[in-house]
Short mmCIF file of C-alpha atoms in Angstrom, two decimals:
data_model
loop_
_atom_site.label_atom_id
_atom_site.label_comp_id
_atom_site.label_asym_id
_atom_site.label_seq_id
_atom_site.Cartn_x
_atom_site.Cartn_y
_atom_site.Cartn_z
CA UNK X 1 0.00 0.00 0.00
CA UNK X 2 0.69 3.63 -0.03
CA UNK X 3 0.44 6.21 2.12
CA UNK X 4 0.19 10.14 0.55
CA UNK X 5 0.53 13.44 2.51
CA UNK X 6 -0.90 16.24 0.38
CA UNK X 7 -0.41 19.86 1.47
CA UNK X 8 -2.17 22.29 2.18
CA UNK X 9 -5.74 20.72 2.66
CA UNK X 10 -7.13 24.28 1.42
CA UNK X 11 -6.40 27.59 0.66
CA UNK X 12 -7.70 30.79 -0.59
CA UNK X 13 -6.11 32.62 -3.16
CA UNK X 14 -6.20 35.84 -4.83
CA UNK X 15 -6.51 36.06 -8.40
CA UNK X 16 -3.17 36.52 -10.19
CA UNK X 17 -1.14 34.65 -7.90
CA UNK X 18 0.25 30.74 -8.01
CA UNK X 19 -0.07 27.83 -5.53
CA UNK X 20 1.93 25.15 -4.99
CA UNK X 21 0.83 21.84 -4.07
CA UNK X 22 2.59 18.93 -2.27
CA UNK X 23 2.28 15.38 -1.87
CA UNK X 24 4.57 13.17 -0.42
CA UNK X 25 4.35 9.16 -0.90
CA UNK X 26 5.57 7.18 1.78
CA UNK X 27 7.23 4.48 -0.36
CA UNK X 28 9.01 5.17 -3.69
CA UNK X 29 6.33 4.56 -6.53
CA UNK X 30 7.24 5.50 -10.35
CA UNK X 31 4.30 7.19 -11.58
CA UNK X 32 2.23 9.99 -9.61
CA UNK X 33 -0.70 11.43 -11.04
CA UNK X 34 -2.75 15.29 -10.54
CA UNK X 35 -6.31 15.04 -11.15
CA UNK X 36 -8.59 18.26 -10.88
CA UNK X 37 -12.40 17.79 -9.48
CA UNK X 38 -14.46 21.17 -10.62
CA UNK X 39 -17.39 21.55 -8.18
CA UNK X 40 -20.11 18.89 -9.32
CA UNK X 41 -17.50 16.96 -11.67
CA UNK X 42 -15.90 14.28 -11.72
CA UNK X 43 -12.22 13.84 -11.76
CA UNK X 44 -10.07 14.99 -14.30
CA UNK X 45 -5.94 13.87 -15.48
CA UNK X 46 -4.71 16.50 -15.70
CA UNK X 47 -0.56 14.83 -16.16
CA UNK X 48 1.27 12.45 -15.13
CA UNK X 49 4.47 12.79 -13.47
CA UNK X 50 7.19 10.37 -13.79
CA UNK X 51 10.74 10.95 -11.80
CA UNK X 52 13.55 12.18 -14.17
CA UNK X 53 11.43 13.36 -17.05
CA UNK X 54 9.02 15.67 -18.20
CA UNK X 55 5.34 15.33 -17.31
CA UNK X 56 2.59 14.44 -19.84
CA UNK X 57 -0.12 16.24 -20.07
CA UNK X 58 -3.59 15.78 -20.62
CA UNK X 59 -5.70 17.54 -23.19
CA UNK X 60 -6.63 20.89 -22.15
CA UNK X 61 -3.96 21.44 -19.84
CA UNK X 62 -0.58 23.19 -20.21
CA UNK X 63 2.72 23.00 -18.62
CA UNK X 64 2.86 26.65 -17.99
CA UNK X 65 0.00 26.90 -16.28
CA UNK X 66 0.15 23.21 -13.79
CA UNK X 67 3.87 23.33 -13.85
CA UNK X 68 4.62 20.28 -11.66
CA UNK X 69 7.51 19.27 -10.44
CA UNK X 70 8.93 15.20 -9.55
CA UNK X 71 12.41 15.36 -8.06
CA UNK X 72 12.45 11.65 -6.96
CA UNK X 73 10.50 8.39 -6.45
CA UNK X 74 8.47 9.84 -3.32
CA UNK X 75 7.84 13.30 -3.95
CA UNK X 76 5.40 15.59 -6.53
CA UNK X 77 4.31 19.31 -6.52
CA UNK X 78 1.77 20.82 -8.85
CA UNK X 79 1.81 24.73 -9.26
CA UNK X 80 -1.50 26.30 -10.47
CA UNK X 81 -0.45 29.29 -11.92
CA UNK X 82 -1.76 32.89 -12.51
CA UNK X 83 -4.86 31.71 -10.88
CA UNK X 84 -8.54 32.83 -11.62
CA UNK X 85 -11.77 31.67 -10.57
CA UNK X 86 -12.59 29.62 -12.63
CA UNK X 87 -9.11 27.68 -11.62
CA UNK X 88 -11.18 26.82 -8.42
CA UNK X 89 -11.35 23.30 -7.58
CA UNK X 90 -10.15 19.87 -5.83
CA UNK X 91 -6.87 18.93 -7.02
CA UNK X 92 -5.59 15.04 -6.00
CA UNK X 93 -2.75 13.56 -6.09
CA UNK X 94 -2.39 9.60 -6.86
CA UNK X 95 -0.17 6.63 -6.97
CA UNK X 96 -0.36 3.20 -8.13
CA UNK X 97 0.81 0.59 -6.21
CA UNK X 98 0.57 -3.16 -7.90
CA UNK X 99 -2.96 -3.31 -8.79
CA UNK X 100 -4.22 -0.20 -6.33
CA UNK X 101 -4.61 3.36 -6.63
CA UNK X 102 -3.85 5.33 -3.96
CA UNK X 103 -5.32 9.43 -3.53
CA UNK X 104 -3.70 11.97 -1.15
CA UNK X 105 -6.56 14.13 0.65
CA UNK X 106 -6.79 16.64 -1.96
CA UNK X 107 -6.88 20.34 -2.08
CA UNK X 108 -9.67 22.28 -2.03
CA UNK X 109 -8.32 25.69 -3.77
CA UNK X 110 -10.81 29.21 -4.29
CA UNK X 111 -9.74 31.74 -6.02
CA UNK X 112 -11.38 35.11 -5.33
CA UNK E 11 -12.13 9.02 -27.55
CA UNK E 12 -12.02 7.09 -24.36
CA UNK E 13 -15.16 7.73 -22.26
CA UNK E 14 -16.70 6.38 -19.05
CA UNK E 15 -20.66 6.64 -18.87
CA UNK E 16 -22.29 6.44 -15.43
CA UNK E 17 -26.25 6.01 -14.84
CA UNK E 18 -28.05 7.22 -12.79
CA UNK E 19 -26.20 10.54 -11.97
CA UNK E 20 -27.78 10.52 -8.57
CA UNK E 21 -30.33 8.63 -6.96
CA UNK E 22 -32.26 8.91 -3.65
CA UNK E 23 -33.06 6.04 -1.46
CA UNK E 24 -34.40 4.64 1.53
CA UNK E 25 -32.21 2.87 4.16
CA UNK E 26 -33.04 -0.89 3.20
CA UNK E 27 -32.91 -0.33 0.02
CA UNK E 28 -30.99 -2.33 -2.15
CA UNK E 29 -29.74 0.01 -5.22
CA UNK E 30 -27.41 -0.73 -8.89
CA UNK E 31 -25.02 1.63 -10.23
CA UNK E 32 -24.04 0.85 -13.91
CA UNK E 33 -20.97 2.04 -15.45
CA UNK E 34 -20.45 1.23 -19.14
CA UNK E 35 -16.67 2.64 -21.07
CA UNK E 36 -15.45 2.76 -24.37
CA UNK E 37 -12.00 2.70 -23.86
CA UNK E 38 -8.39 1.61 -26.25
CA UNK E 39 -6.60 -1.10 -24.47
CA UNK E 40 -8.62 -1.76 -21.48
CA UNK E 41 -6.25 -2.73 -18.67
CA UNK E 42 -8.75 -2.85 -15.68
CA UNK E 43 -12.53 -1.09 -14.22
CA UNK E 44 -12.44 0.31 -10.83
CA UNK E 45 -14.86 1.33 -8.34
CA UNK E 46 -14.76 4.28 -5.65
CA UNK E 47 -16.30 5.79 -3.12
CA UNK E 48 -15.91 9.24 -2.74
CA UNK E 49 -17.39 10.87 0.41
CA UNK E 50 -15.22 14.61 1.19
CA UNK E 51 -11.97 15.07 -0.85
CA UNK E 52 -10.42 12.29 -2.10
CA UNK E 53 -12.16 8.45 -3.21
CA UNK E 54 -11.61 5.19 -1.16
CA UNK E 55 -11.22 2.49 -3.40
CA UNK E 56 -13.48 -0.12 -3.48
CA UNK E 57 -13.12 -2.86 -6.33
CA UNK E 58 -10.66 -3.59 -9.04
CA UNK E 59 -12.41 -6.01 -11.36
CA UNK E 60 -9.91 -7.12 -14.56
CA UNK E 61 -12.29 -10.22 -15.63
CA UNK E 62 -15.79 -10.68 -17.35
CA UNK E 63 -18.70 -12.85 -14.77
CA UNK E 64 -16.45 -12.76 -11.56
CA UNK E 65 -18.14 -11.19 -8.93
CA UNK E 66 -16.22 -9.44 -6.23
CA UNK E 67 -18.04 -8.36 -2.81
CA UNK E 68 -17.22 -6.87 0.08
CA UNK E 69 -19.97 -6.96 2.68
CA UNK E 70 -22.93 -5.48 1.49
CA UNK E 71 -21.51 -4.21 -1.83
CA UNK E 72 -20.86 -6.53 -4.48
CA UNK E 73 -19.65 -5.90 -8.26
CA UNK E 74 -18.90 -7.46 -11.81
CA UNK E 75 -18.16 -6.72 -14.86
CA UNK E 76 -18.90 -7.74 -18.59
CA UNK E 77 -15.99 -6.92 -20.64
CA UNK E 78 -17.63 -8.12 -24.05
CA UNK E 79 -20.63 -5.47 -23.50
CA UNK E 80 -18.39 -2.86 -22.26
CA UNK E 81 -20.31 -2.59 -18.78
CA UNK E 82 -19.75 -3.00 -15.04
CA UNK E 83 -22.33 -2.91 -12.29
CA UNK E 84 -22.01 -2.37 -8.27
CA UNK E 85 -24.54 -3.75 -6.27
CA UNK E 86 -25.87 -2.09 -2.73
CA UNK E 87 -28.16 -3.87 -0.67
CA UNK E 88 -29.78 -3.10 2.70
CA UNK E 89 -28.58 0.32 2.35
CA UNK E 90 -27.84 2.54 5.10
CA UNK E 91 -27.12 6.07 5.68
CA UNK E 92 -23.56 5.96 5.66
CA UNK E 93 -23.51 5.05 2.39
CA UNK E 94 -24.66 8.24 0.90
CA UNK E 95 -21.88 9.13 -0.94
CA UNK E 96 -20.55 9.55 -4.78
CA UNK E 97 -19.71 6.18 -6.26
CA UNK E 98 -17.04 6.48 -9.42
CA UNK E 99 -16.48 4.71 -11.67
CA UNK E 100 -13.14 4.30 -13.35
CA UNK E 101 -11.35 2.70 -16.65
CA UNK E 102 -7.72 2.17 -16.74
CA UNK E 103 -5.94 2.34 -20.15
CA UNK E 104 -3.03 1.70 -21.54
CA UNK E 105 -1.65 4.64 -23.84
CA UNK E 106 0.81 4.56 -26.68
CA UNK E 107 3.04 5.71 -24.41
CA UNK E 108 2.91 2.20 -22.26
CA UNK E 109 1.55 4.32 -19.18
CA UNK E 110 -1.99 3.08 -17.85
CA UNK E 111 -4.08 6.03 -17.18
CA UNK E 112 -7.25 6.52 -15.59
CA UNK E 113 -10.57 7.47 -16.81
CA UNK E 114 -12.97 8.63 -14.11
CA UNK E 115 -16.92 8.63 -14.84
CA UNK E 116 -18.82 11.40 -13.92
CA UNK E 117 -20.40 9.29 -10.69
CA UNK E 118 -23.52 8.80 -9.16
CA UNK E 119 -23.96 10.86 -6.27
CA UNK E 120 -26.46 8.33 -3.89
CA UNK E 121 -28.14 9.66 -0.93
CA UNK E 122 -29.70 7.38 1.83
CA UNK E 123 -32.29 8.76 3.82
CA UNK E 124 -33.28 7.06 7.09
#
């Protein structure tokens, strides 16, 4: 199994400015994974992180704006950048481990 | 485009009740169909279900799938509050890029009311 610590649990931002999100894995896994949940949606990819090379992203979402960051086998960060409103949402980390996903707590970002 | 279809969206019951959620997918190299439960922040998994007619429970809830129809069900009964909740669904996929990926359904947001 796997055990993810995802920081902070929330936040409120002001437009304009960037957030960084952690989450820490407490075994070394190879891929990690940032989904975004919009209020009354369902999760979203939004990349996947593997250590020692770039992310890939999913449709619809840039690097410049969820930079994100995976300097070895247990750690990620995700950086929503230049925020807005509309930017306003859960973000999750996850992990698989063998056949199991595994979620950190999540986020809960608003931007105002 | 891979997709993941979940009916109903939400559904209100009474504690007792025994409920189905289906899930049905059109996904490129199917890997596995997973179930959640997703109750604040972040889902609990549930099942992991990789084979067609094997049924996997776990106390009350119970699920299979039927990979030649493209469909998975999870089964409910003798509901109880604590169970209200939104139940994903979820396709994993292997891309082009030999990464599996996951494809989340919209869910079914199910409230129990005593």
């Amino acid at each position: 199994s796997a055990v993810i610590s995802q920081k902070p649990s929330r936040d409120i931002c002001q437009r304009g400015t960037s957030l960084t999100i952690q989450c820490q894995v407490d075994s070394q896994v190879t891929m990690m994974f940032w989904y975004r949940q919009q209020p009354g949606q369902s999760l979203t990819l939004i990349a996947t992180a593997n250590q020692g090379s770039e992310a890939t992203y999913e449709s619809g979402f840039v690097i410049d704006k969820f930079p994100i960051s995976r300097p070895n086998l247990t750690f990620s960060t995700l950086t929503v950048s230049n925020m807005s409103p509309e930017d306003s949402s859960i973000y999750l980390c996850s992990t698989r481990v063998n056949t199991e996903a595994f979620f950190g707590q999540g986020t809960r970002l608003t931007v105002v | 485009e891979d997709k993941v279809v979940q009916s109903p969206l939400s559904l209100v019951v009474h504690e007792g009740d025994t409920v189905t959620l289906n899930c049905s997918y059109e996904v490129t190299n199917f890997r596995s169909l997973l179930w959640y439960k997703q109750e604040k922040k972040a889902p609990t998994f549930l099942f992991m279900l990789t084979s067609s007619g094997i049924e996997k429970k776990s106390g009350r809830l119970s699920s299979i799938l039927d990979k030649k129809e493209l469909f998975s069900i999870l089964n409910i009964t003798a509901t109880q509050t604590g169970d209200s909740a939104i139940y994903l669904c979820a396709v994993e996929a292997r891309t082009e890029t030999s990464y599996d990926k996951v494809i989340f359904g919209p869910g079914t947001s199910l409230s129990v009311i005593p």
